Short mmCIF file of C-alpha atoms and ligand atoms in Angstrom, two decimals:
data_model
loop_
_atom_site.label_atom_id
_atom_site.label_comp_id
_atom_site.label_asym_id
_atom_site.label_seq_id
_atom_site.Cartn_x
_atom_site.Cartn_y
_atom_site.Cartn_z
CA UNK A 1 145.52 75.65 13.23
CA UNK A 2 144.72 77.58 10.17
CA UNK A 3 147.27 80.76 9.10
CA UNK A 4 145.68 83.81 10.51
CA UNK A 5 146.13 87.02 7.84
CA UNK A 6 148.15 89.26 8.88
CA UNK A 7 147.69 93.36 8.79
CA UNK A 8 150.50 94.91 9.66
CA UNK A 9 151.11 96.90 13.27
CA UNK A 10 149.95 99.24 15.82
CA UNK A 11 151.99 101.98 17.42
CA UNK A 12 151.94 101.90 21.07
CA UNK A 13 153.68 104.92 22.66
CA UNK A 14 154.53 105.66 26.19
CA UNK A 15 157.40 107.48 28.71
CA UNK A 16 159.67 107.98 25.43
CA UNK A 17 159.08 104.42 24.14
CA UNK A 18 157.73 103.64 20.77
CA UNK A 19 156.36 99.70 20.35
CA UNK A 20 155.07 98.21 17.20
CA UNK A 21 152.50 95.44 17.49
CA UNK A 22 151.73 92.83 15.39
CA UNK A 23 147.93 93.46 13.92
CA UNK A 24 146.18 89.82 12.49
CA UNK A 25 142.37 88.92 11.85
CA UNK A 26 141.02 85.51 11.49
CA UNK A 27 138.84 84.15 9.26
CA UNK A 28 135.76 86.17 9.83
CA UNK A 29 137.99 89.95 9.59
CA UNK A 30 137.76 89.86 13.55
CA UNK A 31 141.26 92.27 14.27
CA UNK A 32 143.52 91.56 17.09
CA UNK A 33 146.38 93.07 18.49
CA UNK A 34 149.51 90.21 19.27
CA UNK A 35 150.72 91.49 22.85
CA UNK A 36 152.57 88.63 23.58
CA UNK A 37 155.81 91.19 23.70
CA UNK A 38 154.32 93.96 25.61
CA UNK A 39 155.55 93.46 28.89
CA UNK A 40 158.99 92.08 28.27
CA UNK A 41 159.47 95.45 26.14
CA UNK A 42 157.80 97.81 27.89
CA UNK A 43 156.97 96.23 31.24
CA UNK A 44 153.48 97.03 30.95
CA UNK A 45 150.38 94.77 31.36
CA UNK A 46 146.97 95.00 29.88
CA UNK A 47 144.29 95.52 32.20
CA UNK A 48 140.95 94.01 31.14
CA UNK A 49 138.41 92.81 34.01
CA UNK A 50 135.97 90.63 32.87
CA UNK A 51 138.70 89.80 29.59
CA UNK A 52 135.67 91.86 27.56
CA UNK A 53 138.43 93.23 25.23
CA UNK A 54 141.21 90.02 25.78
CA UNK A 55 141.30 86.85 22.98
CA UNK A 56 142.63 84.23 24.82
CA UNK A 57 142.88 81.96 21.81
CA UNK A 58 142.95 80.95 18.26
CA UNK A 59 139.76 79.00 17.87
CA UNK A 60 138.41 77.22 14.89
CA UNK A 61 135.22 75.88 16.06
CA UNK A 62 132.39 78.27 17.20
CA UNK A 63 132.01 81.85 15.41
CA UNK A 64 129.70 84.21 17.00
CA UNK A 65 129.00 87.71 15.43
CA UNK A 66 126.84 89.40 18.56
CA UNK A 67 126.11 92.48 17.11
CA UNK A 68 124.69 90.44 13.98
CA UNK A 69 123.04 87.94 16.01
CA UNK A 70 125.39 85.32 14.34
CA UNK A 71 126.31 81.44 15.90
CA UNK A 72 128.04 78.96 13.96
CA UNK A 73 129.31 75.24 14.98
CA UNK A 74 132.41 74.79 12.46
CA UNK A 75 131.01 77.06 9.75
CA UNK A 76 127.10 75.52 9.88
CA UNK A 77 124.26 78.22 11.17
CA UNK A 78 122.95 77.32 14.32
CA UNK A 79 119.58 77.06 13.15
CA UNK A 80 120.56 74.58 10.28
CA UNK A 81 122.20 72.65 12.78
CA UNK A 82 119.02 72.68 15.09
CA UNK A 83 116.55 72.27 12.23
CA UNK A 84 118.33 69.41 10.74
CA UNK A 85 120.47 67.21 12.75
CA UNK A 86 120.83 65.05 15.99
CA UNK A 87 122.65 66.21 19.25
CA UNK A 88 124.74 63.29 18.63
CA UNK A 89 126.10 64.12 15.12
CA UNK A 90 126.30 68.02 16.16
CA UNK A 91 128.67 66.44 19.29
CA UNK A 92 130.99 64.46 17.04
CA UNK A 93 130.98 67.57 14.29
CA UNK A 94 132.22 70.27 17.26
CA UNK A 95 135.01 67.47 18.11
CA UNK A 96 135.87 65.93 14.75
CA UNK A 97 135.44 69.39 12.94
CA UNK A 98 133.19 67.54 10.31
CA UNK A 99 129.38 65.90 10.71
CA UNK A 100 129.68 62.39 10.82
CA UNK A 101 128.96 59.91 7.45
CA UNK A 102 126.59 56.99 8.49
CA UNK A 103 129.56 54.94 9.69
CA UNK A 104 130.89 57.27 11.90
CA UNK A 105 127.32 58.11 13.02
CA UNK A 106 126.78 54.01 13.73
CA UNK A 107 130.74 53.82 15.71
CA UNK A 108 129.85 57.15 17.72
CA UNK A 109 126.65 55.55 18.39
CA UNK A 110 127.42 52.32 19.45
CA UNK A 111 130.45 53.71 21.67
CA UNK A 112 127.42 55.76 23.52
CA UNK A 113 125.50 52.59 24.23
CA UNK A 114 128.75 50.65 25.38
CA UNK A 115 129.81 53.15 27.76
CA UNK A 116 126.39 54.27 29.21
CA UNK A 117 125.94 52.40 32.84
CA UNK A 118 127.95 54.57 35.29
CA UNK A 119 130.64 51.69 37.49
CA UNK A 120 128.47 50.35 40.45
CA UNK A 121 130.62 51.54 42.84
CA UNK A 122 129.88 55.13 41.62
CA UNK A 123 125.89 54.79 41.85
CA UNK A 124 126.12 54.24 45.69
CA UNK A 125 127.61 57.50 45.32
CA UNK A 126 124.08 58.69 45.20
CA UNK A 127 123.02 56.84 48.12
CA UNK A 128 125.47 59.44 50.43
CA UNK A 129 123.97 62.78 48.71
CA UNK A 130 121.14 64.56 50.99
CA UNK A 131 117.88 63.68 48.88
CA UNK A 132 117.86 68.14 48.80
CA UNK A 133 121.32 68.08 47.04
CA UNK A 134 121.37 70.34 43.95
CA UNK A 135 121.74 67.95 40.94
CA UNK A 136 124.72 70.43 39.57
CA UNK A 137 126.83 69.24 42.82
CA UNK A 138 126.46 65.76 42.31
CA UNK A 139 127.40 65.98 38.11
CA UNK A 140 130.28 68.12 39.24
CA UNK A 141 131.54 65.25 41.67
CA UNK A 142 130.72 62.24 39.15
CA UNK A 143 132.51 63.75 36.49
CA UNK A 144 135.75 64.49 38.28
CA UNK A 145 135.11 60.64 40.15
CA UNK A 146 135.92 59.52 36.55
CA UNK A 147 139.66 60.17 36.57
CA UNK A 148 139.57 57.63 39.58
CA UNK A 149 137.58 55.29 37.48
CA UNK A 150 138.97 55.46 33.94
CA UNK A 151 142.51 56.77 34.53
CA UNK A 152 143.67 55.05 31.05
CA UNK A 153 141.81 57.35 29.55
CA UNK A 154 143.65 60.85 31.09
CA UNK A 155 145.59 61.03 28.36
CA UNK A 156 145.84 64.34 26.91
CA UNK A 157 146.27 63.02 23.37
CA UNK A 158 143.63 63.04 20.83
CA UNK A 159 143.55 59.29 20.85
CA UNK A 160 140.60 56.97 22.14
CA UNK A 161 138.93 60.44 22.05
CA UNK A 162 135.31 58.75 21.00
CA UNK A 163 135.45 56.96 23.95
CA UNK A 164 136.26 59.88 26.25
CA UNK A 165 133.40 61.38 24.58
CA UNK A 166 130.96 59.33 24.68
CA UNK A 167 132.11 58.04 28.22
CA UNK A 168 131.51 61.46 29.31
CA UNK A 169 128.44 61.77 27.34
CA UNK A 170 126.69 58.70 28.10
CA UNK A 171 127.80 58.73 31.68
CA UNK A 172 126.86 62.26 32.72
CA UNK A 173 123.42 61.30 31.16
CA UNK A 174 123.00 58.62 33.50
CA UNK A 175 124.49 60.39 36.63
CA UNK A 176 121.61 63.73 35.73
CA UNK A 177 119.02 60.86 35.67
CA UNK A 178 120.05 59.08 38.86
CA UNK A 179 120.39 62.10 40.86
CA UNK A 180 117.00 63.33 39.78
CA UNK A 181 115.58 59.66 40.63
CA UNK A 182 117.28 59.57 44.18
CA UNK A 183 115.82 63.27 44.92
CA UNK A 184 111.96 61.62 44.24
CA UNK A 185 113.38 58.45 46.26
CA UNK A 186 112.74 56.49 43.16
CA UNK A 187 114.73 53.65 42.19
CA UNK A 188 117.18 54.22 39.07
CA UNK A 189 116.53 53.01 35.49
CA UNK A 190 119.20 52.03 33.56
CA UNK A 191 120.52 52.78 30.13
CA UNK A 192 118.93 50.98 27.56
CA UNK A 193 120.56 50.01 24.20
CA UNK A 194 117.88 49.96 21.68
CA UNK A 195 116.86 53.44 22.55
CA UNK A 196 118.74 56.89 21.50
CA UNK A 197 120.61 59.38 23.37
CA UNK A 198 117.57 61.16 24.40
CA UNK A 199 114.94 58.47 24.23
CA UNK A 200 116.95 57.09 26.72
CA UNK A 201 117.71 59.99 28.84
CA UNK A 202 113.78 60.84 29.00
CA UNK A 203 113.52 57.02 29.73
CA UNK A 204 115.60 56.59 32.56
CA UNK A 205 114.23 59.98 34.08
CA UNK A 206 110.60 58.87 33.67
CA UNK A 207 110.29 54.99 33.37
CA UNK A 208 109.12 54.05 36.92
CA UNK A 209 108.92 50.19 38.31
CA UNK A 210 105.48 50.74 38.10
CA UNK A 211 104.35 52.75 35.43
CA UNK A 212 105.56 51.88 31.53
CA UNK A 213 106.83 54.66 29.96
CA UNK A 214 107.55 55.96 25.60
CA UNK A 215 109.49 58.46 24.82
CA UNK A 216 106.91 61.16 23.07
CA UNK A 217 108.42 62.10 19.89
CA UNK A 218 107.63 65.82 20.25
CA UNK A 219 110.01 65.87 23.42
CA UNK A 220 112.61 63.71 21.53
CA UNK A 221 112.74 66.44 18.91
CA UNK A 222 112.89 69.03 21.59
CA UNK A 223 115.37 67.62 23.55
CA UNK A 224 117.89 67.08 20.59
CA UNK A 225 117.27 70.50 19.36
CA UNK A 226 117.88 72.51 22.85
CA UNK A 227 121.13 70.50 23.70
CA UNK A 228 122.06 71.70 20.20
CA UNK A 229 121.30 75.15 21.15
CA UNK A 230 123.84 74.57 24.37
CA UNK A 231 125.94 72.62 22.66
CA UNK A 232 129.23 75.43 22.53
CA UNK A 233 129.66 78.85 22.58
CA UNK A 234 133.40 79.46 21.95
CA UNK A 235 135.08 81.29 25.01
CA UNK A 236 132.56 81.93 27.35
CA UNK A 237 133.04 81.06 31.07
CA UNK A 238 132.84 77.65 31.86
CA UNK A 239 134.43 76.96 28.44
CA UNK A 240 137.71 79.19 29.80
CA UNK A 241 137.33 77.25 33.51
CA UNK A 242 137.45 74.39 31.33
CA UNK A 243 140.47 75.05 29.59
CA UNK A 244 142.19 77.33 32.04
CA UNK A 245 142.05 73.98 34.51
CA UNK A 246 143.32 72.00 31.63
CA UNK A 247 146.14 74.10 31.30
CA UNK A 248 147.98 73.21 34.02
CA UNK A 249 147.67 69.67 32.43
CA UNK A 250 145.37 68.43 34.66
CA UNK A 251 143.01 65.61 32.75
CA UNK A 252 139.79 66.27 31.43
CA UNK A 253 137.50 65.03 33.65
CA UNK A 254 138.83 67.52 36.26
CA UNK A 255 138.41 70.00 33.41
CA UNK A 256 135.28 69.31 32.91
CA UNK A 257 134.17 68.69 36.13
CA UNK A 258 135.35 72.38 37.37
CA UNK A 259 133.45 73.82 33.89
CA UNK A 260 129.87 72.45 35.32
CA UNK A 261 130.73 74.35 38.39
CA UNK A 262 131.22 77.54 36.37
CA UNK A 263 128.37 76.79 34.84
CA UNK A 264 126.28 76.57 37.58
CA UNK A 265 126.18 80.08 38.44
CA UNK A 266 123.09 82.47 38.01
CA UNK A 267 124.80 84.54 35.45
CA UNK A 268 125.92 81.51 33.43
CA UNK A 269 123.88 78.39 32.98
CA UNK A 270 122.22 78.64 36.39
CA UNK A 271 119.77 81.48 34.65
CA UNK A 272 117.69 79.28 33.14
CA UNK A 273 116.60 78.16 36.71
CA UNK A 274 116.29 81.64 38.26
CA UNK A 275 114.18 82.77 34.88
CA UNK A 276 111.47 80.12 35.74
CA UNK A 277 111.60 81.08 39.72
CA UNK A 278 111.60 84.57 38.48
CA UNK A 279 108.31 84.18 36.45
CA UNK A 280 106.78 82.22 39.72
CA UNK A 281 108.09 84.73 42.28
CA UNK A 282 106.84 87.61 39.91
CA UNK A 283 102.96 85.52 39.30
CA UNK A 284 102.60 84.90 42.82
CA UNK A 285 104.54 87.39 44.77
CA UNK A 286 103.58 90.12 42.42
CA UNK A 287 100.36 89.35 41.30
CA UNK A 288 101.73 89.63 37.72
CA UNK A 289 102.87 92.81 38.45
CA UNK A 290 105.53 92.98 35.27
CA UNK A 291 105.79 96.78 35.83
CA UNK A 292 107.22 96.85 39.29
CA UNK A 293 109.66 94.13 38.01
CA UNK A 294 111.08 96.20 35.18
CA UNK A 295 111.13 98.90 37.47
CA UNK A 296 113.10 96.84 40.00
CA UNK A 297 116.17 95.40 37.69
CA UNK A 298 116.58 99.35 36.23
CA UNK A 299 116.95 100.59 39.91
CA UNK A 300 120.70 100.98 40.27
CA UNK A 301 120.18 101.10 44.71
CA UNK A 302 118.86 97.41 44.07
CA UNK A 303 120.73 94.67 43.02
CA UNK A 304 118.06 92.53 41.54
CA UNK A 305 118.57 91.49 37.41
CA UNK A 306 116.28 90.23 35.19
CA UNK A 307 117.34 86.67 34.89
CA UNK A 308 117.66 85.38 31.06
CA UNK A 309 118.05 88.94 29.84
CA UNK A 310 121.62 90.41 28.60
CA UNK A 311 124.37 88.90 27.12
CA UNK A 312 128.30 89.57 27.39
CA UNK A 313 128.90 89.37 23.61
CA UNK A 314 124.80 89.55 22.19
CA UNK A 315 124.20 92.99 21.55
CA UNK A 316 121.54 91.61 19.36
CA UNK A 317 118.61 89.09 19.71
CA UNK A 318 120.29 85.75 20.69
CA UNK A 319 120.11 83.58 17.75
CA UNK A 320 119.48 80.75 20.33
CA UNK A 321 117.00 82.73 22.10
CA UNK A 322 114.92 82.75 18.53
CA UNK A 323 115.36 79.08 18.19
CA UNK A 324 114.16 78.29 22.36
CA UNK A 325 111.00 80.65 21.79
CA UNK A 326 109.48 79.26 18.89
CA UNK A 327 110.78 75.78 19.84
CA UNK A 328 108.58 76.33 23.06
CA UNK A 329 105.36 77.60 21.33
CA UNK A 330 105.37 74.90 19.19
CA UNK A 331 106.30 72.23 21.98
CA UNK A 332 103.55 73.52 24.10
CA UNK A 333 100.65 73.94 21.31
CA UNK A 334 101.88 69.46 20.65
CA UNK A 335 101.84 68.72 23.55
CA UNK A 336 98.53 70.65 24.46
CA UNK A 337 99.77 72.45 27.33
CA UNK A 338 98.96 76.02 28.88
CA UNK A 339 101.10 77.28 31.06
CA UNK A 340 100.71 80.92 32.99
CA UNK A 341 104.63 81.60 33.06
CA UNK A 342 104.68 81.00 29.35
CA UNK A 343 102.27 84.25 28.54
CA UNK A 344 104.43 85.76 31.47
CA UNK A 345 107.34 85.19 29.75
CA UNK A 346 106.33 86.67 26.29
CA UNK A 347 104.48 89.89 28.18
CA UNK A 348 108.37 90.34 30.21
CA UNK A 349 110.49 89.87 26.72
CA UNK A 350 107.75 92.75 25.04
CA UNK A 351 108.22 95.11 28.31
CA UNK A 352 111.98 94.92 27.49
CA UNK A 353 111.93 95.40 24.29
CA UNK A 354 109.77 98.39 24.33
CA UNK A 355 112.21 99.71 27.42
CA UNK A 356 114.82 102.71 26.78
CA UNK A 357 116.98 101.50 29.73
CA UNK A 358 117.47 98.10 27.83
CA UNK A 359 117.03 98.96 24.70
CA UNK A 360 120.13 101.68 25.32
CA UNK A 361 122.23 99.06 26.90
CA UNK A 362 121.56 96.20 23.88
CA UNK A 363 119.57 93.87 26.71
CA UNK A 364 117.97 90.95 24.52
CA UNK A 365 116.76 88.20 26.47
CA UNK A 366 119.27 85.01 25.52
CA UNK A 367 119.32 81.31 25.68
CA UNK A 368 118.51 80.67 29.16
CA UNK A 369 115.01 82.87 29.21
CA UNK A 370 112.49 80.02 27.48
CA UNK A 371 114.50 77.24 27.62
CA UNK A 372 113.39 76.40 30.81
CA UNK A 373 109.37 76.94 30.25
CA UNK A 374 110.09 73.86 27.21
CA UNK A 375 112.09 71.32 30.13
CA UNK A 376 108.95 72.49 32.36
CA UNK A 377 106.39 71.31 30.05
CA UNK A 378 108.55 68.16 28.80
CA UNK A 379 108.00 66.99 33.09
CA UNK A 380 112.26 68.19 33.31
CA UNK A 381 111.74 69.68 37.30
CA UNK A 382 113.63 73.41 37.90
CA UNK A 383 116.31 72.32 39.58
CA UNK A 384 117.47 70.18 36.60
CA UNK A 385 117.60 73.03 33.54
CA UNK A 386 121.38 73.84 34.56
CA UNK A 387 122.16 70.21 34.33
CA UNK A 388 120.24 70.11 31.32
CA UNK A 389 122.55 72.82 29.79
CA UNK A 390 125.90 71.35 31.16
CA UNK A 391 125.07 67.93 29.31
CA UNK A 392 124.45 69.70 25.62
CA UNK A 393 128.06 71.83 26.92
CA UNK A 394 130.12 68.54 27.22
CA UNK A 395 130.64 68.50 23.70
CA UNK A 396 131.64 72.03 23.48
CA UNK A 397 133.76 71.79 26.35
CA UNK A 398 135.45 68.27 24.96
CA UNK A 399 136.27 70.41 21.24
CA UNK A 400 137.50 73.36 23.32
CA UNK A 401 139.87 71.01 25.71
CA UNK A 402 141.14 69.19 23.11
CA UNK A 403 141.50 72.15 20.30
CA UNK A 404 144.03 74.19 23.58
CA UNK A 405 145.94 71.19 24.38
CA UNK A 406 147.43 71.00 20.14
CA UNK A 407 147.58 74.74 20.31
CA UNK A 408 151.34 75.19 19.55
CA UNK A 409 150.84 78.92 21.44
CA UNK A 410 149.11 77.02 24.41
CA UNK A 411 150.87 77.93 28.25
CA UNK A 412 149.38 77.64 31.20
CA UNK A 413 146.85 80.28 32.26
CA UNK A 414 147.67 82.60 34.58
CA UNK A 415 146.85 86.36 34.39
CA UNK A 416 148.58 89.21 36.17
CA UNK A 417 147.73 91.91 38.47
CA UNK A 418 147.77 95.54 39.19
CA UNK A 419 148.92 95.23 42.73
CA UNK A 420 147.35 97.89 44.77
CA UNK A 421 147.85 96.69 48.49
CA UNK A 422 150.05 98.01 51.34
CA UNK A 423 153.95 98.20 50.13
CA UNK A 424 156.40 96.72 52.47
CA UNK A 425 155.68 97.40 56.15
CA UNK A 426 157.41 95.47 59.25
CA UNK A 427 155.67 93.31 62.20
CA UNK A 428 156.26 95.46 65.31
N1 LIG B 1 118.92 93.20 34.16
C1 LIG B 1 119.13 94.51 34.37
N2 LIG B 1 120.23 95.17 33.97
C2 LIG B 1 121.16 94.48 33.30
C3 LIG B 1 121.01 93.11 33.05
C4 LIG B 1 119.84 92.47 33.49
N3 LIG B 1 119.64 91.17 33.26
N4 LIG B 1 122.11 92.67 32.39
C5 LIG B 1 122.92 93.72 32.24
N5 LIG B 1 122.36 94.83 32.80
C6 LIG B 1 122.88 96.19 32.79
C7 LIG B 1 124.00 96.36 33.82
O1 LIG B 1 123.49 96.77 35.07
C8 LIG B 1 124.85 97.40 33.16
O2 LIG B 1 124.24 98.65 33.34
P1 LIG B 1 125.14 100.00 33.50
O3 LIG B 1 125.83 100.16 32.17
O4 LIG B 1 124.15 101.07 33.80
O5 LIG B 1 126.09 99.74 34.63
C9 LIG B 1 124.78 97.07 31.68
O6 LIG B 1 123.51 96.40 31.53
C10 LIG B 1 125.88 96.14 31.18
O7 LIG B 1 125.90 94.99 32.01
P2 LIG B 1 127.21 94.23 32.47
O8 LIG B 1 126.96 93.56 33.77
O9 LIG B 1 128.38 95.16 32.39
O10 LIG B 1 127.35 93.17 31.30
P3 LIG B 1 128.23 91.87 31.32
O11 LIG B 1 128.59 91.60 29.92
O12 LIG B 1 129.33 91.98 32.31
O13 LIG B 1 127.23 90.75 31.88
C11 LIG B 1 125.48 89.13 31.95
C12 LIG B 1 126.50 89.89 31.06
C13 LIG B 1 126.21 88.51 33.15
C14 LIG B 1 124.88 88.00 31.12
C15 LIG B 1 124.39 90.11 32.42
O14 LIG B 1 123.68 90.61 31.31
C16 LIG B 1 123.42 89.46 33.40
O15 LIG B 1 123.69 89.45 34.61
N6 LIG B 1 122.26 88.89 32.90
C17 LIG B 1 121.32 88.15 33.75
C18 LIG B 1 121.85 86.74 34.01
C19 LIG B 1 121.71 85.84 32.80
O16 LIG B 1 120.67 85.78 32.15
N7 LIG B 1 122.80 85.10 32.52
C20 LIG B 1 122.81 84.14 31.41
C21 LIG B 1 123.68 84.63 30.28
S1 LIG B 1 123.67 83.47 28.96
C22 LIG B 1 124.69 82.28 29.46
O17 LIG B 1 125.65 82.47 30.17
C23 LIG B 1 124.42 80.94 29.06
#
């Protein structure tokens, strides 16, 4: 861990007692306040819901300026990253801290193709899963099934780490394909070696018994590029399910496994679903009607939000947003597709923009509002975006894991309270 600079300290006073706190900032002059002695000398705990104001780490691998619209993997702009590289190398740069040389590149890669077919006891898994079973479920349950099926690998240290890698990666690529196969009652396609990472994903979704299938460059390019864009985004939810589970030394496939739960939720990952039922409840339940929908998500009595609009940290256009929209233009225009929801979409983002009530609160749409309208035209079906999403996060959450676990300041997680229940009463 790099040293942080250090500022000097803030006064804290309260009933007759005078604390000085340490003051640091880290690389990018982001200021924090060290409270690591505030209760033991003054018995008082910070109270943050939501930890909007609360740092829960030293991190050296994702910087994100929101109000700047800023996101950078280990020091590289997101859009370099997305413009230039494969998923692959931007997976081994958020782990190793560095892009890979062409050796490294070749290992990483062959690793990936030696560890892609999932154990066969784990695809009858699949057979035991309601054909209606939400893809997210299943990835949860193969990922945690991994401990039970590679327990050599549990080990916390940063050893054999390509292989826990691109174990996870390779395998959680296979289980997103099989589950999607089993819900069209198709029979699975396995991993092939002379194709890459996302030839072969879009292979083993697509490639049927009876129909050939090639990979089409233009969603090869796309894919790459948009699980860049997921790829990490330093302390965000599932990231801090991720670690907070792996502080209490559990191993990471549990980690990981609990961080695609977190991720499945509507205001996480999950948006990118609701954005695309969204734009099909609002062309066909509401005529179009974009209007009545604005009008409905700025209505405090109703609890209805735009879905792929607002960010906890973006109080600016989401850099990854800017990537996703022109990414799906250009996608769409190649592949010579029209779709309604896309023209939706754009007439939605313009209503917001133009809006008071989100232009007041800093309301950008972010990452998960046309990401989906690019898996849509690439054949991905709804119900798969999230996964989608949670396979370009395994890198992210791998770096994240494994940066907390040589954090010489890492403890297990656990909060406190502000107990506000009944004091002590007696049964009668
Ligand atoms: N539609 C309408 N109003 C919104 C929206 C929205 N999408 N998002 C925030 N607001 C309003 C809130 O009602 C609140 O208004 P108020 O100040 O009058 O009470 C204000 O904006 C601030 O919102 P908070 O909920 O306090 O912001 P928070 O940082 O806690 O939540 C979140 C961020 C969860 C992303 C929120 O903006 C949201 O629910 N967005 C829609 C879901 C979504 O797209 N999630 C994906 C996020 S990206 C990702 O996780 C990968």
């Amino acid at each position: 861990m790099s040293e942080v600079n250090k500022l000097g300290k803030a006064t804290l006073k309260f009933d007759g007692k005078t604390i000085e706190l340490p003051v640091f900032e880290g690389s990018e002059h982001e200021k924090a306040i060290d409270i690591r002695r505030l209760r033991k000398e003054t018995g008082l705990i910070t109270y943050d819901p939501g930890f909007v104001n609360t740092g829960s780490c030293q991190s050296e691998i994702t910087y994100i300026d929101g109000e700047k619209g800023i996101l950078r993997y280990r020091g590289y702009d997101i859009n370099d990253l997305a413009e230039k590289c494969e998923f692959v190398e931007v997976a081994y740069l958020l782990v190793h801290g560095k892009l890979p040389g062409k050796k490294q590149h070749q290992i990483f890669s062959t690793h990936l193709n030696s560890h892609s077919m999932l154990h066969e006891d784990m695809r009858h898994f699949f057979d035991n899963y309601p054909d209606h079973a939400h893809p997210m479920a299943t990835l949860s349950a193969m990922a945690v099934s991994l401990s039970s099926f590679y327990p050599e690998l549990e080990t916390s240290k940063k050893e054999n780490i390509d292989i826990r890698v691109t174990r996870l990666l390779s395998k959680m690529r296979a289980a997103a394909a099989f589950s999607y196969k089993k819900s069209i009652g198709h029979p699975i396609v396995q991993p092939r070696h002379d194709l890459s990472y996302c030839e072969n994903f879009l292979n083993m979704m697509f490639r049927t018994p009876v129909n050939g299938y090639e990979p089409d460059p233009v969603c090869v390019r796309a894919l790459n590029k948009l699980l860049i864009l997921h790829a990490d985004h330093e302390q965000n939810c599932s990231a801090s399910v991720v670690k907070m589970v792996g502080s209490s030394d559990a191993n990471l496939y549990a980690s990981i496994s609990a961080g695609i739960c977190a991720l499945w939720g509507p205001l996480h990952g999950g948006a990118n679903q609701h954005v695309i039922e969204m734009l099909e409840r609002i062309l066909k339940k509401d005529r179009g009607n974009v209007k009545k929908v604005i009008e409905r998500a700025k209505d405090k009595n109703d609890s209805f939000r735009l879905m792929g609009v607002g960010h906890r940290v973006y109080k600016s256009y989401d850099p990854r947003a800017k990537v996703a929209k022109q990414m799906c233009t250009d996608v769409l225009d190649q592949m010579g597709v029209k779709d309604p929801l896309v023209d939706l979409a754009q007439e939605l983002e313009e209503a917001v923009l133009a809006d008071d009530y989100f232009k007041s609160r800093s309301l950008y749409p972010n990452i998960d509002f046309y990401t989906g309208l690019t898996y849509r035209a690439m054949g991905i079906p709804t119900n798969m975006f999230t996964v989608m999403f949670a396979i370009g996060r395994i890198p992210g959450w791998i770096a994240q894991w494994l940066e907390m676990k040589e954090d010489p300041d890492g403890r297990i997680g656990r909060p406190r309270q502000v107990y506000t229940g009944p004091t002590k009463r007696k049964v009668s």
